Short mmCIF file of C-alpha atoms in Angstrom, two decimals:
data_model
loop_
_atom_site.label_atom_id
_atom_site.label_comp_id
_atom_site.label_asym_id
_atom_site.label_seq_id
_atom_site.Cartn_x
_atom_site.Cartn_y
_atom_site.Cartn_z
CA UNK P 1 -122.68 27.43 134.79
CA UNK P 2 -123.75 25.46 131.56
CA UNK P 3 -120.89 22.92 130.44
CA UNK P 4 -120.56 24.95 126.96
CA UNK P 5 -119.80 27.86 129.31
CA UNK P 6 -117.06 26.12 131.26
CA UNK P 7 -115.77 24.80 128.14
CA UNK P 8 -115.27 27.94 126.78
CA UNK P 9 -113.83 29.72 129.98
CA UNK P 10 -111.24 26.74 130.00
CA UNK P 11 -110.53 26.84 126.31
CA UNK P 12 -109.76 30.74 127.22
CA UNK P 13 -107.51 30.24 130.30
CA UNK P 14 -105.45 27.61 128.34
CA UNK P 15 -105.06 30.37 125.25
CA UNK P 16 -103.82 32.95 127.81
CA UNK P 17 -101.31 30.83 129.04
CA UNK P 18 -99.87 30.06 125.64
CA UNK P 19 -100.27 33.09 124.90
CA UNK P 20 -97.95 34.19 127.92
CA UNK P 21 -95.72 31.65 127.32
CA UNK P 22 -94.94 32.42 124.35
CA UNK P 23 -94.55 36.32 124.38
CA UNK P 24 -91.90 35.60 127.61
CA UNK P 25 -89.87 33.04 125.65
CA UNK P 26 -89.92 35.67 122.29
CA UNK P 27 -88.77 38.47 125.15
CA UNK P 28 -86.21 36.35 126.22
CA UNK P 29 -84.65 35.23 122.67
CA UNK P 30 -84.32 38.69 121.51
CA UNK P 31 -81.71 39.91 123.82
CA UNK P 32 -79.48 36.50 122.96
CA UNK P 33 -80.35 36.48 118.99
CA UNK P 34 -77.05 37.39 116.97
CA UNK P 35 -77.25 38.32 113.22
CA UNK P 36 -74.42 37.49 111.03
CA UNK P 37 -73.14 40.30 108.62
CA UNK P 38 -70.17 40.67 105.90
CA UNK P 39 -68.56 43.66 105.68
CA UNK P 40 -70.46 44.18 102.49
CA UNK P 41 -73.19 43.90 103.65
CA UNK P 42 -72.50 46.56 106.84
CA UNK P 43 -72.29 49.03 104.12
CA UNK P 44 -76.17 49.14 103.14
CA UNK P 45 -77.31 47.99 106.58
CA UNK P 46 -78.14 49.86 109.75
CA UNK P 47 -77.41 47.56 112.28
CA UNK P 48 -77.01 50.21 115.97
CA UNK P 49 -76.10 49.57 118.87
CA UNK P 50 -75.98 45.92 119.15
CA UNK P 51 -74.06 42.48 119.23
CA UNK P 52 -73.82 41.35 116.04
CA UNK P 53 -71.22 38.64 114.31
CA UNK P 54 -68.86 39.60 111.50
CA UNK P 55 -67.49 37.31 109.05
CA UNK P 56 -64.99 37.03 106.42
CA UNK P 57 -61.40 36.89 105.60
CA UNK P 58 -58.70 38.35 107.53
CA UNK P 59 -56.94 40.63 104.78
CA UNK P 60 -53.08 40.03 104.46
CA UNK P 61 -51.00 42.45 105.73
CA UNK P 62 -53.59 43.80 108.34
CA UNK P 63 -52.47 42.24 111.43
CA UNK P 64 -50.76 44.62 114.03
CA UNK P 65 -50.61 43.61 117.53
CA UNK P 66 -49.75 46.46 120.60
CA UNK P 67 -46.42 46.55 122.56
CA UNK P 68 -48.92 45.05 125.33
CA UNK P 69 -49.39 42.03 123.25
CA UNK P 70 -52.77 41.94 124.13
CA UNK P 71 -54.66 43.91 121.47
CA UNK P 72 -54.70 42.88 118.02
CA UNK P 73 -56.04 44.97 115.19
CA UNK P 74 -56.76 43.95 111.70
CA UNK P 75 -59.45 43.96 108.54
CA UNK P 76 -62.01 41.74 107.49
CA UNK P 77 -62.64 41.63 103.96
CA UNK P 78 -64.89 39.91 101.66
CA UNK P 79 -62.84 41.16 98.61
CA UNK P 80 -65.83 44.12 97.90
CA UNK P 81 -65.45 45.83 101.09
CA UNK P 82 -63.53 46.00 104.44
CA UNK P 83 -63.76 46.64 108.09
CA UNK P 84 -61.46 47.46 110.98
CA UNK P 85 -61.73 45.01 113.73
CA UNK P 86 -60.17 45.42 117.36
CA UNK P 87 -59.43 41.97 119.79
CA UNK P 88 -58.44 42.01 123.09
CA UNK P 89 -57.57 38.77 124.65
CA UNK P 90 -55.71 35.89 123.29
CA UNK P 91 -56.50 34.86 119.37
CA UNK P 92 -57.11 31.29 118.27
CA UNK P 93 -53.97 28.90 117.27
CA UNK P 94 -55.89 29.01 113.55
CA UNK P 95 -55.91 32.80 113.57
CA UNK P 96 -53.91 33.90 110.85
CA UNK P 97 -54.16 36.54 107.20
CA UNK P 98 -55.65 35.33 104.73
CA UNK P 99 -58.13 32.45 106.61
CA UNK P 100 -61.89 32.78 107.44
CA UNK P 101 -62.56 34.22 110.24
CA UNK P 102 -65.74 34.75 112.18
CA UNK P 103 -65.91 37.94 115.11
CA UNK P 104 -68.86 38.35 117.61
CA UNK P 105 -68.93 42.32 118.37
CA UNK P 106 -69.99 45.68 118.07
CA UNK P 107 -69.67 48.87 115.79
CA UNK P 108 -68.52 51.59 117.50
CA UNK P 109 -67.13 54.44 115.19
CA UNK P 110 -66.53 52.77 112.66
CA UNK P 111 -64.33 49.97 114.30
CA UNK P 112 -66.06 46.48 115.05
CA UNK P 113 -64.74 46.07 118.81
CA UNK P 114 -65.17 42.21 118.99
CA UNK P 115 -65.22 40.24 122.02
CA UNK P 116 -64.89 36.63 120.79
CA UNK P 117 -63.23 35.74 117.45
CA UNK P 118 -63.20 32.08 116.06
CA UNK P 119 -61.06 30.86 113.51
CA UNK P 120 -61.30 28.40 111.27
CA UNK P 121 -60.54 24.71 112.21
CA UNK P 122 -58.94 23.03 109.41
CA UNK P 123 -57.80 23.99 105.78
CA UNK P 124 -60.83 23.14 104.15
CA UNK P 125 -63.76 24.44 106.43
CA UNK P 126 -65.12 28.12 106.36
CA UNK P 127 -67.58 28.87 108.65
CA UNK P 128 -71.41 28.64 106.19
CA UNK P 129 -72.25 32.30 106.93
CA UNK P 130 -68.81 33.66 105.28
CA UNK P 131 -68.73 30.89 102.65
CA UNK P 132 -71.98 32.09 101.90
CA UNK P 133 -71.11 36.04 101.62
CA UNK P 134 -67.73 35.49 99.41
CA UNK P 135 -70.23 33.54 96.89
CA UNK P 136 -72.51 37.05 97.35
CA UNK P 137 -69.47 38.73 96.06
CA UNK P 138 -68.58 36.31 93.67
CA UNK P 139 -64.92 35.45 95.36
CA UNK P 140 -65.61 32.28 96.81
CA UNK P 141 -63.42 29.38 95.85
CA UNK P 142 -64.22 26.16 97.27
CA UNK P 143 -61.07 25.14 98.58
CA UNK P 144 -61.78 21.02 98.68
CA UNK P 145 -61.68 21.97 94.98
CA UNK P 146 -58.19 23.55 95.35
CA UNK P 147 -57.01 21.01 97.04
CA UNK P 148 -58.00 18.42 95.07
CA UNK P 149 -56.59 20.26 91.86
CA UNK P 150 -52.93 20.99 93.73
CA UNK P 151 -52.44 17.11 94.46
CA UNK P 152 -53.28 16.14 90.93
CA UNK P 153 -50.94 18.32 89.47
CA UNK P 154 -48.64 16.42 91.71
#
């Protein structure tokens, strides 16, 4: 065998392997990747039978927990459109109407069942994705802004 030869045998083996590499490491992110929708946008997308996160505000007046005190149902708005959300477990401290409020989940007729919901952490953060969907729907107000504005006036 010529050197060009085992060059190019070599230069093959070492393509293969990335090759493999890389399609098992694409295999394995796809079952973990999670897409972020707002309820807007679960209107004009198909998005089956997967885990998916939902983001947006929790409407006021929507909150209704069971006798069991264990499931909590409410909406998720982003002012254009809603959704009806189902929790079981125990909600963050920050959970409350009116905050941001980010759910990791599924559709199933019609009702996002979410396993994991996060809350917003202080008064002035909103989580980028649902920040970025109230400014879609032309609601957002920025609420260092608000802040700011309400101690002037002070």
């Amino acid at each position: 065998m010529t050197r060009k030869k085992r060059r190019l045998y070599m230069l093959g083996l070492a393509l293969l392997g990335l090759g493999s590499a890389t399609a098992l490491a694409l295999t394995a992110f796809q079952d973990n990747i999670v897409f972020f929708y707002s309820p807007t946008q679960l209107q004009t997308q198909q998005v089956g039978d997967r885990n998916f996160r939902l983001g947006g505000l929790v409407e006021e007046g929507s909150v209704q927990k069971t006798p069991d005190g264990l499931t909590t149902s409410f909406r998720v708005t982003d002012t254009a459109h809603t959704i009806d959300v189902r929790y079981r477990g125990q909600l963050p401290d920050l959970f409350r109407e009116g905050q941001g409020v980010v759910a990791e989940g599924k559709l199933t007729g019609g009702v996002f069942v979410a396993r994991e919901v996060l809350a917003k952490h202080d008064e002035n953060y909103m989580p980028p994705e649902v920040s970025e969907a109230l400014k879609q729907a032309g609601v957002y107000k920025n609420p260092a802004e608000s802040a700011t504005k309400t101690a002037k006036k002070e």
